[in-house]
Structure formats: C-alpha cells, structure tokens
Amino acid sequence: KQEVTQIPAALSVPEGENLVLNCSFTDSAIYNLQWFRQDPGKGLTSLLLIQSSQREQTSGRLNASLDKSSGRSTLYIAASQPGDSATYLCAVGEGDKLTFGKGITLSVRP
Amino acid sequence: DTAVSQTPKYLVTQMGNDKSIKCEQNLGHDTMYWYKQDSKKFLKIMFSYNNKELIINETVPNRFSPKSPDKAHLNLHINSLELGDSAVYFCASSQGVAGEAETQYFGPGTRLLVL
C-alpha cells in the first residue's frame, strides 16, 4: 500500500527566501507525481505534474524534481512571496488513483 | 466559467438523513473522481468514473453511491448519514483514458456537517 509523507507539517519563512518542500513515498512503481496547492476553504490547484520517466518540471518560480529510486520528490519555490502562503500537497499517481500526503502549510511573512 | 463545479458548497444535516452532492465539469474530460478530506486535512480518493463507468471504488461504505448520468456529471448520494461522514468532499476530473494518470482539476469542495 502506497504511503506518502510530507514533513514538516508547517513551515514559516520570511519573504524572499528560496525554499524546498519535501515529499517521500514508499512504492516506487508510480505513473507520475503531482504537486497541488490548496488555499484555505478552497479546492486544489494543480501546480506541476512529473511523469515517471521525467526527472523534473518547471513552471515560473516553481521547480519540482522526482527521484523514483529513492522515493522522493521536492518542490522548490524561488524568491517566496506572501501570496505563496497555502498548503502544498504532494500526490503520487498510480493509474487513475492519486495517493496524497497530508500537505505542508507554508506561511511567507512579509 | 468554472471548470469543475459542485453544489451545494455547504451542507448541514441531521444523522440518518439522505443527501446528494452534485458535480459538473465543462472541460470535456472523460474521467471524474470523488475525494474525501477529513478533519485532519487528509485527502483520500473514494471513486473514479470513466465515461460513466465505475473504475475505482476505494472500500467506501455502500451508503455512498455515485451516479454518473453522463460523462460531464458525477453525483454522490449518501444514505443514512453518520457523524463520521462530516468532511469536505471534492470532485475532480481529468482528461484521457482510464489508467493514464493525468493532471486532475478539482472543484471547490462541499463542506458536509452531520449533526
């Protein structure tokens, strides 16, 4: 059974910092890995999707990497801004099924 | 235009009642999902449908019955509501063939509170 872990559960940083959010998973036989953002009281917004054959994906200030063999992914956020404050969820895709971590709640202080 | 919409946004009801949550997507996607996010914010898949056919059923009690009248709609009916059903329910959709995991687009969620 796939288990996805995100540590720490919460993170607070000053504006402008570059930061890394970590995700680990137990079963490396995955189709893809997705990073989502969830704002309080809102639904999820897909940020990046990395196929199992890829090593990384980039979108603007975000870069996600995937190391299947070690069961790890990281989401790198460059030059963080207060608007980046949200919960970031990692989800491992196996077929149609996504298994989510519990998320990391990020607070970027002005 | 909202890509994935859910109604109602909030639902407060008594134990034992039957309720439905509706979901519609206007993205032309073939696959739709229901997820449950519990009080600890843990998000877990419940069902997925591809072209109106059930693909995934993650050991959800049979009090929960999804219904897909067409591929743009996936409604969730819950019988005999229990306190533990209180959660946020998210609908999502993705393009493509079942088994090819692609980007999923989520609705805003329905916050269910069972009293």
Tab-separated table of C-alpha atoms in Angstrom:
chain	number	residue	atom	x	y	z
A	1	LYS	CA	0.000	0.000	0.000
A	2	GLN	CA	1.379	3.370	-1.079
A	3	GLU	CA	2.132	5.862	1.677
A	4	VAL	CA	3.048	9.473	1.020
A	5	THR	CA	4.763	11.550	3.689
A	6	GLN	CA	5.364	15.286	3.813
A	7	ILE	CA	7.496	16.703	6.594
A	8	PRO	CA	7.328	19.187	8.239
A	9	ALA	CA	3.585	19.765	8.502
A	10	ALA	CA	4.080	23.527	8.652
A	11	LEU	CA	6.754	25.996	7.633
A	12	SER	CA	7.123	29.740	8.151
A	13	VAL	CA	9.693	31.760	6.210
A	14	PRO	CA	10.406	35.439	5.537
A	15	GLU	CA	9.570	36.844	2.138
A	16	GLY	CA	12.266	36.412	-0.495
A	17	GLU	CA	13.640	33.104	0.736
A	18	ASN	CA	14.175	30.180	-1.582
A	19	LEU	CA	12.659	27.073	-0.069
A	20	VAL	CA	12.301	23.356	-0.620
A	21	LEU	CA	9.274	21.257	0.262
A	22	ASN	CA	9.877	17.531	0.587
A	23	CYS	CA	7.711	14.543	-0.266
A	24	SER	CA	8.536	10.852	0.145
A	25	PHE	CA	6.640	7.762	-0.979
A	26	THR	CA	7.028	4.073	-0.220
A	27	ASP	CA	6.257	2.329	-3.530
A	28	SER	CA	8.377	3.496	-6.469
A	29	ALA	CA	6.148	1.832	-9.109
A	30	ILE	CA	4.328	5.064	-9.905
A	31	TYR	CA	2.954	6.647	-13.078
A	32	ASN	CA	3.558	10.221	-12.045
A	33	LEU	CA	3.765	12.633	-9.160
A	34	GLN	CA	1.772	15.824	-8.843
A	35	TRP	CA	2.119	18.865	-6.641
A	36	PHE	CA	-1.026	20.784	-5.705
A	37	ARG	CA	-1.739	23.988	-3.846
A	38	GLN	CA	-4.733	24.378	-1.538
A	39	ASP	CA	-5.796	27.768	-0.204
A	40	PRO	CA	-7.912	27.879	2.990
A	41	GLY	CA	-11.508	26.907	2.297
A	42	LYS	CA	-10.787	26.297	-1.362
A	43	GLY	CA	-10.214	23.394	-3.723
A	44	LEU	CA	-6.905	22.140	-5.045
A	45	THR	CA	-4.959	23.734	-7.864
A	46	SER	CA	-2.526	21.599	-9.822
A	47	LEU	CA	0.947	23.138	-9.896
A	48	LEU	CA	3.190	20.619	-11.588
A	49	LEU	CA	2.966	17.059	-12.862
A	50	ILE	CA	6.087	14.931	-13.354
A	51	GLN	CA	5.721	11.739	-15.374
A	52	SER	CA	7.599	8.709	-14.062
A	53	SER	CA	10.060	8.958	-16.966
A	54	GLN	CA	10.913	12.583	-16.137
A	55	ARG	CA	13.264	13.991	-13.540
A	56	GLU	CA	11.839	17.486	-13.136
A	57	GLN	CA	9.322	20.053	-14.251
A	58	THR	CA	9.410	23.835	-14.034
A	59	SER	CA	6.743	26.492	-14.022
A	60	GLY	CA	7.727	30.059	-13.271
A	61	ARG	CA	9.278	30.197	-9.798
A	62	LEU	CA	8.415	26.563	-9.125
A	63	ASN	CA	10.571	23.548	-9.859
A	64	ALA	CA	9.622	20.005	-8.944
A	65	SER	CA	12.014	17.074	-9.064
A	66	LEU	CA	11.396	13.350	-8.898
A	67	ASP	CA	13.739	10.551	-7.837
A	68	LYS	CA	11.758	7.348	-8.159
A	69	SER	CA	14.523	5.068	-6.968
A	70	SER	CA	14.755	6.818	-3.618
A	71	GLY	CA	11.029	7.528	-3.411
A	72	ARG	CA	11.420	11.283	-3.146
A	73	SER	CA	10.212	14.486	-4.722
A	74	THR	CA	10.959	18.085	-3.910
A	75	LEU	CA	9.141	21.293	-4.764
A	76	TYR	CA	11.484	24.258	-4.975
A	77	ILE	CA	9.972	27.731	-4.644
A	78	ALA	CA	12.254	30.594	-5.622
A	79	ALA	CA	12.008	34.051	-4.112
A	80	SER	CA	8.978	33.261	-1.980
A	81	GLN	CA	6.172	35.821	-1.702
A	82	PRO	CA	3.321	36.266	0.812
A	83	GLY	CA	0.952	35.127	-1.954
A	84	ASP	CA	2.664	31.733	-1.882
A	85	SER	CA	1.156	31.105	1.563
A	86	ALA	CA	-1.010	27.987	1.227
A	87	THR	CA	-0.940	24.247	1.841
A	88	TYR	CA	1.142	22.289	-0.667
A	89	LEU	CA	0.155	18.686	-1.279
A	90	CYS	CA	2.153	16.011	-2.992
A	91	ALA	CA	0.213	13.202	-4.707
A	92	VAL	CA	1.532	10.002	-6.227
A	93	GLY	CA	-0.298	8.705	-9.292
A	94	GLU	CA	-0.831	5.001	-9.867
A	95	GLY	CA	-3.160	4.562	-12.798
A	96	ASP	CA	-6.093	6.887	-12.175
A	97	LYS	CA	-5.563	6.808	-8.470
A	98	LEU	CA	-3.832	9.604	-6.586
A	99	THR	CA	-2.490	8.988	-3.097
A	100	PHE	CA	-1.980	12.245	-1.239
A	101	GLY	CA	0.352	13.322	1.513
A	102	LYS	CA	-1.078	15.397	4.358
A	103	GLY	CA	0.433	18.559	2.964
A	104	ILE	CA	2.806	21.255	4.172
A	105	THR	CA	1.229	24.518	5.294
A	106	LEU	CA	3.508	27.322	4.190
A	107	SER	CA	3.402	30.823	5.599
A	108	VAL	CA	5.517	33.503	3.937
A	109	ARG	CA	5.946	36.536	6.201
A	110	PRO	CA	6.145	39.999	4.594
B	1	ASP	CA	-16.529	29.848	-16.408
B	2	THR	CA	-15.989	27.367	-13.608
B	3	ALA	CA	-14.277	24.230	-14.893
B	4	VAL	CA	-15.399	21.850	-12.144
B	5	SER	CA	-18.384	22.952	-10.089
B	6	GLN	CA	-20.055	21.389	-7.069
B	7	THR	CA	-23.348	22.058	-5.345
B	8	PRO	CA	-24.067	22.734	-2.612
B	9	LYS	CA	-20.999	24.444	-1.191
B	10	TYR	CA	-22.165	23.836	2.381
B	11	LEU	CA	-24.457	21.117	3.703
B	12	VAL	CA	-25.595	20.796	7.306
B	13	THR	CA	-27.886	17.900	8.103
B	14	GLN	CA	-29.019	15.502	10.807
B	15	MET	CA	-27.789	11.968	11.346
B	16	GLY	CA	-29.788	9.405	9.441
B	17	ASN	CA	-30.752	11.717	6.585
B	18	ASP	CA	-30.044	11.054	2.916
B	19	LYS	CA	-28.299	13.748	0.898
B	20	SER	CA	-26.774	14.286	-2.543
B	21	ILE	CA	-23.885	16.357	-3.797
B	22	LYS	CA	-23.721	17.278	-7.461
B	23	CYS	CA	-20.641	17.744	-9.625
B	24	GLU	CA	-20.322	19.012	-13.170
B	25	GLN	CA	-17.282	19.592	-15.350
B	26	ASN	CA	-17.245	21.581	-18.586
B	27	LEU	CA	-13.731	20.564	-19.616
B	28	GLY	CA	-14.785	17.690	-21.850
B	29	HIS	CA	-12.898	15.255	-19.628
B	30	ASP	CA	-13.570	11.541	-19.660
B	31	THR	CA	-12.738	10.726	-16.033
B	32	MET	CA	-14.253	12.102	-12.846
B	33	TYR	CA	-13.482	11.461	-9.177
B	34	TRP	CA	-14.777	11.943	-5.675
B	35	TYR	CA	-12.379	12.583	-2.807
B	36	LYS	CA	-12.959	12.995	0.925
B	37	GLN	CA	-10.866	15.358	3.042
B	38	ASP	CA	-11.254	14.657	6.732
B	39	SER	CA	-10.863	16.938	9.727
B	40	LYS	CA	-7.121	16.320	9.736
B	41	LYS	CA	-6.980	17.556	6.130
B	42	PHE	CA	-6.089	14.091	4.833
B	43	LEU	CA	-7.374	13.752	1.249
B	44	LYS	CA	-8.371	10.287	0.068
B	45	ILE	CA	-9.929	9.033	-3.135
B	46	MET	CA	-13.383	7.464	-2.921
B	47	PHE	CA	-14.452	6.761	-6.502
B	48	SER	CA	-13.466	7.342	-10.091
B	49	TYR	CA	-15.606	7.051	-13.192
B	50	ASN	CA	-14.529	6.937	-16.818
B	51	ASN	CA	-17.208	7.615	-19.415
B	52	LYS	CA	-19.941	6.833	-16.891
B	53	GLU	CA	-18.357	3.566	-15.781
B	54	LEU	CA	-17.011	2.917	-12.281
B	55	ILE	CA	-13.242	2.417	-12.274
B	56	ILE	CA	-12.131	2.869	-8.666
B	57	ASN	CA	-14.085	2.148	-5.502
B	58	GLU	CA	-11.819	2.523	-2.506
B	59	THR	CA	-13.645	0.414	0.086
B	60	VAL	CA	-16.203	3.108	0.677
B	61	PRO	CA	-19.314	2.052	2.662
B	62	ASN	CA	-22.190	1.172	0.384
B	63	ARG	CA	-24.157	4.042	1.918
B	64	PHE	CA	-22.211	6.101	-0.620
B	65	SER	CA	-23.464	5.660	-4.156
B	66	PRO	CA	-22.008	7.652	-7.033
B	67	LYS	CA	-24.140	8.191	-10.100
B	68	SER	CA	-22.947	9.407	-13.485
B	69	PRO	CA	-25.832	10.334	-15.816
B	70	ASP	CA	-23.334	11.446	-18.464
B	71	LYS	CA	-19.609	11.939	-18.610
B	72	ALA	CA	-19.867	15.596	-17.569
B	73	HIS	CA	-21.632	14.800	-14.297
B	74	LEU	CA	-20.778	12.667	-11.285
B	75	ASN	CA	-23.147	12.971	-8.355
B	76	LEU	CA	-22.633	11.496	-4.902
B	77	HIS	CA	-25.604	10.220	-2.928
B	78	ILE	CA	-25.161	9.381	0.745
B	79	ASN	CA	-27.734	7.343	2.670
B	80	SER	CA	-28.210	7.237	6.419
B	81	LEU	CA	-25.649	9.912	7.184
B	82	GLU	CA	-23.356	9.352	10.163
B	83	LEU	CA	-21.315	11.761	12.270
B	84	GLY	CA	-18.122	10.390	10.741
B	85	ASP	CA	-19.270	11.453	7.277
B	86	SER	CA	-18.580	15.075	8.212
B	87	ALA	CA	-15.797	16.199	5.901
B	88	VAL	CA	-15.099	18.194	2.779
B	89	TYR	CA	-15.937	16.297	-0.396
B	90	PHE	CA	-14.078	17.231	-3.560
B	91	CYS	CA	-14.982	16.369	-7.098
B	92	ALA	CA	-12.240	16.283	-9.737
B	93	SER	CA	-11.824	15.451	-13.401
B	94	SER	CA	-9.037	14.536	-15.791
B	95	GLN	CA	-8.710	14.082	-19.498
B	96	GLY	CA	-7.778	10.871	-21.199
B	97	VAL	CA	-8.080	7.160	-20.856
B	98	ALA	CA	-8.554	5.351	-17.589
B	99	GLY	CA	-5.226	4.138	-16.286
B	100	GLU	CA	-3.233	7.037	-17.711
B	101	ALA	CA	-2.864	9.342	-14.762
B	102	GLU	CA	-3.021	12.953	-15.880
B	103	THR	CA	-3.466	16.324	-14.251
B	104	GLN	CA	-6.608	16.383	-12.171
B	105	TYR	CA	-8.737	19.506	-11.868
B	106	PHE	CA	-10.582	19.939	-8.611
B	107	GLY	CA	-13.874	21.558	-7.718
B	108	PRO	CA	-14.183	23.985	-4.781
B	109	GLY	CA	-15.431	21.327	-2.379
B	110	THR	CA	-18.656	20.656	-0.467
B	111	ARG	CA	-18.419	21.052	3.290
B	112	LEU	CA	-20.697	18.480	4.908
B	113	LEU	CA	-21.514	18.682	8.592
B	114	VAL	CA	-23.604	15.921	10.138
B	115	LEU	CA	-25.179	16.802	13.493
